[in-house]
PDB file of C-alpha atoms in Angstrom:
ATOM      1  CA  MET A   1      95.159  32.473 -21.642  1.00 66.00           C
ATOM      2  CA  GLU A   2      94.678  31.221 -24.882  1.00 85.00           C
ATOM      3  CA  ILE A   3      94.777  34.618 -27.152  1.00 90.00           C
ATOM      4  CA  PRO A   4      91.985  34.936 -29.413  1.00 90.00           C
ATOM      5  CA  GLN A   5      93.299  34.339 -33.310  1.00 92.00           C
ATOM      6  CA  PHE A   6      91.817  37.268 -34.784  1.00 92.00           C
ATOM      7  CA  PHE A   7      94.526  39.502 -32.770  1.00 93.00           C
ATOM      8  CA  GLN A   8      97.270  37.507 -35.600  1.00 93.00           C
ATOM      9  CA  THR A   9      94.683  38.220 -38.149  1.00 95.00           C
ATOM     10  CA  ILE A  10      94.628  42.139 -37.529  1.00 95.00           C
ATOM     11  CA  GLU A  11      98.038  42.029 -36.998  1.00 94.00           C
ATOM     12  CA  GLU A  12      99.052  40.776 -39.856  1.00 94.00           C
ATOM     13  CA  SER A  13      96.736  42.758 -41.960  1.00 96.00           C
ATOM     14  CA  GLY A  14      97.956  45.258 -44.700  1.00 96.00           C
ATOM     15  CA  LEU A  15      96.629  48.311 -42.238  1.00 96.00           C
ATOM     16  CA  SER A  16      98.054  47.355 -39.176  1.00 96.00           C
ATOM     17  CA  ASN A  17     101.448  46.778 -40.816  1.00 95.00           C
ATOM     18  CA  TRP A  18     101.341  49.863 -42.218  1.00 96.00           C
ATOM     19  CA  VAL A  19     100.201  51.276 -38.685  1.00 96.00           C
ATOM     20  CA  ARG A  20     103.020  49.899 -37.449  1.00 94.00           C
ATOM     21  CA  ASP A  21     105.981  50.312 -39.943  1.00 93.00           C
ATOM     22  CA  SER A  22     104.882  54.576 -41.318  1.00 88.00           C
ATOM     23  CA  PRO A  23     103.053  56.558 -38.868  1.00 93.00           C
ATOM     24  CA  PHE A  24     102.918  55.190 -35.783  1.00 93.00           C
ATOM     25  CA  TRP A  25     104.501  57.783 -34.426  1.00 94.00           C
ATOM     26  CA  ALA A  26     102.410  60.443 -36.257  1.00 97.00           C
ATOM     27  CA  ILE A  27      98.949  58.967 -35.139  1.00 97.00           C
ATOM     28  CA  LEU A  28     100.635  58.426 -31.362  1.00 95.00           C
ATOM     29  CA  SER A  29     101.610  62.221 -31.996  1.00 97.00           C
ATOM     30  CA  ILE A  30      97.952  63.351 -32.796  1.00 98.00           C
ATOM     31  CA  HIS A  31      96.729  60.395 -30.072  1.00 97.00           C
ATOM     32  CA  ALA A  32      98.028  62.615 -27.343  1.00 96.00           C
ATOM     33  CA  ILE A  33      97.032  66.410 -29.168  1.00 98.00           C
ATOM     34  CA  GLY A  34      93.228  64.623 -28.894  1.00 98.00           C
ATOM     35  CA  MET A  35      93.884  63.655 -25.313  1.00 97.00           C
ATOM     36  CA  ALA A  36      95.303  67.379 -24.497  1.00 97.00           C
ATOM     37  CA  MET A  37      91.528  68.501 -26.806  1.00 98.00           C
ATOM     38  CA  LEU A  38      89.511  66.043 -24.662  1.00 97.00           C
ATOM     39  CA  ILE A  39      90.519  66.572 -20.707  1.00 97.00           C
ATOM     40  CA  ALA A  40      92.211  70.187 -20.476  1.00 97.00           C
ATOM     41  CA  PRO A  41      88.839  71.811 -21.484  1.00 98.00           C
ATOM     42  CA  SER A  42      87.141  68.967 -18.692  1.00 97.00           C
ATOM     43  CA  ILE A  43      89.753  70.509 -16.029  1.00 97.00           C
ATOM     44  CA  ILE A  44      89.632  74.220 -16.644  1.00 97.00           C
ATOM     45  CA  ILE A  45      85.901  73.149 -16.878  1.00 97.00           C
ATOM     46  CA  ALA A  46      85.959  71.169 -13.379  1.00 97.00           C
ATOM     47  CA  LEU A  47      88.378  73.576 -11.420  1.00 97.00           C
ATOM     48  CA  ARG A  48      86.316  76.672 -11.813  1.00 97.00           C
ATOM     49  CA  LEU A  49      83.501  74.844 -10.608  1.00 97.00           C
ATOM     50  CA  LEU A  50      85.427  74.162  -8.140  1.00 97.00           C
ATOM     51  CA  GLY A  51      86.176  77.679  -7.476  1.00 95.00           C
ATOM     52  CA  VAL A  52      89.507  78.255  -8.934  1.00 95.00           C
ATOM     53  CA  VAL A  53      90.477  81.487 -10.764  1.00 94.00           C
ATOM     54  CA  PRO A  54      86.600  83.195  -9.168  1.00 93.00           C
ATOM     55  CA  GLU A  55      87.198  86.207 -12.003  1.00 94.00           C
ATOM     56  CA  LEU A  56      86.675  83.765 -14.773  1.00 94.00           C
ATOM     57  CA  PRO A  57      82.955  84.145 -16.206  1.00 94.00           C
ATOM     58  CA  LEU A  58      81.847  80.803 -15.830  1.00 95.00           C
ATOM     59  CA  ALA A  59      79.049  80.518 -18.591  1.00 93.00           C
ATOM     60  CA  PRO A  60      81.183  81.261 -21.304  1.00 95.00           C
ATOM     61  CA  LEU A  61      83.027  78.108 -20.954  1.00 96.00           C
ATOM     62  CA  ARG A  62      80.539  75.769 -22.563  1.00 96.00           C
ATOM     63  CA  ARG A  63      82.474  76.748 -25.699  1.00 96.00           C
ATOM     64  CA  PHE A  64      85.178  74.301 -24.979  1.00 97.00           C
ATOM     65  CA  TYR A  65      82.250  71.498 -24.979  1.00 98.00           C
ATOM     66  CA  GLY A  66      83.065  71.962 -28.647  1.00 97.00           C
ATOM     67  CA  LEU A  67      87.016  71.455 -28.152  1.00 98.00           C
ATOM     68  CA  LEU A  68      86.348  68.789 -25.839  1.00 98.00           C
ATOM     69  CA  TRP A  69      84.265  67.022 -28.320  1.00 98.00           C
ATOM     70  CA  THR A  70      86.735  67.502 -31.405  1.00 98.00           C
ATOM     71  CA  GLY A  71      89.688  65.939 -28.913  1.00 98.00           C
ATOM     72  CA  PHE A  72      87.403  62.925 -28.200  1.00 98.00           C
ATOM     73  CA  TRP A  73      86.273  61.763 -31.393  1.00 98.00           C
ATOM     74  CA  ILE A  74      90.683  62.263 -32.925  1.00 98.00           C
ATOM     75  CA  GLN A  75      90.976  60.021 -29.770  1.00 97.00           C
ATOM     76  CA  ILE A  76      88.379  57.636 -31.126  1.00 97.00           C
ATOM     77  CA  VAL A  77      90.175  57.541 -34.476  1.00 98.00           C
ATOM     78  CA  THR A  78      93.835  57.471 -33.559  1.00 98.00           C
ATOM     79  CA  GLY A  79      93.015  54.837 -31.250  1.00 97.00           C
ATOM     80  CA  GLY A  80      91.336  52.397 -32.994  1.00 97.00           C
ATOM     81  CA  LEU A  81      94.472  53.047 -35.673  1.00 97.00           C
ATOM     82  CA  LEU A  82      96.666  52.215 -32.535  1.00 96.00           C
ATOM     83  CA  LEU A  83      94.499  49.510 -31.886  1.00 96.00           C
ATOM     84  CA  ILE A  84      95.020  47.636 -35.745  1.00 97.00           C
ATOM     85  CA  GLY A  85      98.188  48.181 -35.372  1.00 95.00           C
ATOM     86  CA  TYR A  86      98.566  46.615 -32.047  1.00 95.00           C
ATOM     87  CA  PRO A  87      95.515  44.114 -31.435  1.00 95.00           C
ATOM     88  CA  THR A  88      97.300  41.667 -28.964  1.00 94.00           C
ATOM     89  CA  LYS A  89      99.297  44.520 -26.884  1.00 94.00           C
ATOM     90  CA  SER A  90      96.318  46.281 -26.200  1.00 94.00           C
ATOM     91  CA  LEU A  91      92.898  43.831 -26.209  1.00 94.00           C
ATOM     92  CA  THR A  92      95.182  40.838 -23.573  1.00 94.00           C
ATOM     93  CA  ASN A  93      95.950  43.808 -21.532  1.00 95.00           C
ATOM     94  CA  PRO A  94      93.251  44.557 -18.148  1.00 95.00           C
ATOM     95  CA  ASP A  95      94.738  48.725 -18.202  1.00 96.00           C
ATOM     96  CA  PHE A  96      93.073  49.114 -21.798  1.00 96.00           C
ATOM     97  CA  TYR A  97      89.428  47.940 -20.447  1.00 97.00           C
ATOM     98  CA  LEU A  98      90.208  49.838 -17.490  1.00 97.00           C
ATOM     99  CA  LYS A  99      90.891  52.779 -19.963  1.00 97.00           C
ATOM    100  CA  ILE A 100      88.188  52.611 -22.219  1.00 97.00           C
ATOM    101  CA  VAL A 101      85.658  52.403 -19.034  1.00 98.00           C
ATOM    102  CA  LEU A 102      87.139  55.525 -17.340  1.00 98.00           C
ATOM    103  CA  ILE A 103      87.197  57.511 -20.646  1.00 97.00           C
ATOM    104  CA  ALA A 104      83.157  56.916 -20.270  1.00 98.00           C
ATOM    105  CA  PHE A 105      82.562  57.889 -16.970  1.00 98.00           C
ATOM    106  CA  GLY A 106      84.370  61.220 -17.733  1.00 98.00           C
ATOM    107  CA  MET A 107      82.464  61.568 -20.898  1.00 98.00           C
ATOM    108  CA  ILE A 108      79.456  60.604 -19.035  1.00 98.00           C
ATOM    109  CA  VAL A 109      79.800  63.290 -15.951  1.00 98.00           C
ATOM    110  CA  MET A 110      80.570  65.872 -18.471  1.00 98.00           C
ATOM    111  CA  GLN A 111      77.372  66.126 -20.579  1.00 98.00           C
ATOM    112  CA  MET A 112      75.934  65.395 -17.208  1.00 97.00           C
ATOM    113  CA  LEU A 113      77.498  68.948 -16.198  1.00 97.00           C
ATOM    114  CA  ARG A 114      76.988  70.546 -19.595  1.00 97.00           C
ATOM    115  CA  LYS A 115      72.823  69.795 -18.627  1.00 96.00           C
ATOM    116  CA  ARG A 116      73.120  70.415 -15.099  1.00 96.00           C
ATOM    117  CA  VAL A 117      75.094  73.905 -15.182  1.00 96.00           C
ATOM    118  CA  PHE A 118      75.268  75.333 -18.812  1.00 95.00           C
ATOM    119  CA  THR A 119      71.969  74.255 -19.875  1.00 93.00           C
ATOM    120  CA  ASP A 120      69.769  77.238 -18.032  1.00 91.00           C
ATOM    121  CA  PRO A 121      71.047  80.825 -18.941  1.00 89.00           C
ATOM    122  CA  ALA A 122      69.155  82.270 -16.106  1.00 92.00           C
ATOM    123  CA  LEU A 123      71.483  80.486 -13.544  1.00 92.00           C
ATOM    124  CA  SER A 124      73.585  82.928 -11.913  1.00 93.00           C
ATOM    125  CA  GLU A 125      77.766  82.000 -11.033  1.00 93.00           C
ATOM    126  CA  PRO A 126      77.444  80.780  -7.621  1.00 94.00           C
ATOM    127  CA  ASP A 127      74.123  78.439  -8.477  1.00 94.00           C
ATOM    128  CA  MET A 128      76.196  76.860 -11.527  1.00 95.00           C
ATOM    129  CA  MET A 129      78.841  76.222  -8.873  1.00 95.00           C
ATOM    130  CA  ALA A 130      76.567  74.941  -6.263  1.00 95.00           C
ATOM    131  CA  ARG A 131      75.231  72.348  -9.177  1.00 95.00           C
ATOM    132  CA  GLY A 132      78.121  71.227 -10.400  1.00 96.00           C
ATOM    133  CA  ARG A 133      80.494  71.250  -7.872  1.00 96.00           C
ATOM    134  CA  ALA A 134      79.985  67.517  -7.121  1.00 97.00           C
ATOM    135  CA  LEU A 135      81.012  66.639 -10.476  1.00 97.00           C
ATOM    136  CA  ALA A 136      83.610  68.533 -11.067  1.00 98.00           C
ATOM    137  CA  GLY A 137      85.116  67.339  -8.217  1.00 98.00           C
ATOM    138  CA  LEU A 138      84.201  63.983  -9.805  1.00 98.00           C
ATOM    139  CA  SER A 139      85.228  64.930 -13.468  1.00 98.00           C
ATOM    140  CA  LEU A 140      88.964  65.409 -11.896  1.00 98.00           C
ATOM    141  CA  VAL A 141      89.414  62.032 -10.615  1.00 98.00           C
ATOM    142  CA  LEU A 142      88.072  60.358 -13.365  1.00 98.00           C
ATOM    143  CA  TRP A 143      90.610  62.632 -15.659  1.00 98.00           C
ATOM    144  CA  VAL A 144      93.390  61.553 -13.334  1.00 97.00           C
ATOM    145  CA  ALA A 145      92.805  58.300 -13.438  1.00 98.00           C
ATOM    146  CA  VAL A 146      92.437  57.830 -17.665  1.00 97.00           C
ATOM    147  CA  VAL A 147      96.046  59.553 -17.988  1.00 96.00           C
ATOM    148  CA  THR A 148      96.991  57.749 -14.898  1.00 97.00           C
ATOM    149  CA  SER A 149      96.006  54.423 -16.971  1.00 96.00           C
ATOM    150  CA  ALA A 150      96.673  55.590 -20.440  1.00 94.00           C
ATOM    151  CA  ARG A 151     100.165  56.000 -19.584  1.00 93.00           C
ATOM    152  CA  LEU A 152     100.515  52.833 -17.661  1.00 94.00           C
ATOM    153  CA  LEU A 153      99.594  50.975 -21.256  1.00 92.00           C
ATOM    154  CA  ALA A 154     103.285  51.615 -22.645  1.00 88.00           C
ATOM    155  CA  TYR A 155     104.329  49.454 -18.910  1.00 91.00           C
ATOM    156  CA  THR A 156     101.864  46.905 -18.509  1.00 90.00           C
ATOM    157  CA  TYR A 157     101.143  44.887 -21.648  1.00 87.00           C
ATOM    158  CA  THR A 158     102.001  40.936 -21.794  1.00 86.00           C
ATOM    159  CA  TYR A 159     102.448  40.573 -25.192  1.00 87.00           C
ATOM    160  CA  ALA A 160     103.920  43.202 -27.699  1.00 87.00           C
ATOM    161  CA  SER A 161     102.200  41.066 -30.604  1.00 88.00           C
ATOM    162  CA  TYR A 162     100.425  37.619 -31.420  1.00 88.00           C
ATOM    163  CA  PRO A 163     102.668  35.135 -30.089  1.00 87.00           C
ATOM    164  CA  SER A 164     104.408  32.974 -32.636  1.00 78.00           C
TER     165      SER A 164
END
């Protein structure tokens, strides 16, 4: 496989060097916090829709979407910086693309859940659960797959940097 030359150009840029040399671990840590802010609310909403902790009111969980979206944007910014730091490592790894696709599907499912379950304040809890149950199960599967593919990125790359 021929690796595009622009990966090397990115890796040799000042921003890429800065990411790798200075705040890499801070960016990676903030990326992990963003992942938690994105996935934890999604899992809480999904589990509640599946009947876990039935004494917890469902309608107020709509407020978790603010936290979820904040986590998503933290992921976008820090993920972009990490990608600039190691473009060859990420962009030559099929697992990276799988992770991106899974996140996109996870976000689509969470938006579908929001529309289907949380937009009508007249819905009863049983109706909310009935409308969201299948999507909640799909959401759980997607977020577990996202976390798994994200962790595998550290171990499945072929090139850590542009080959000399």
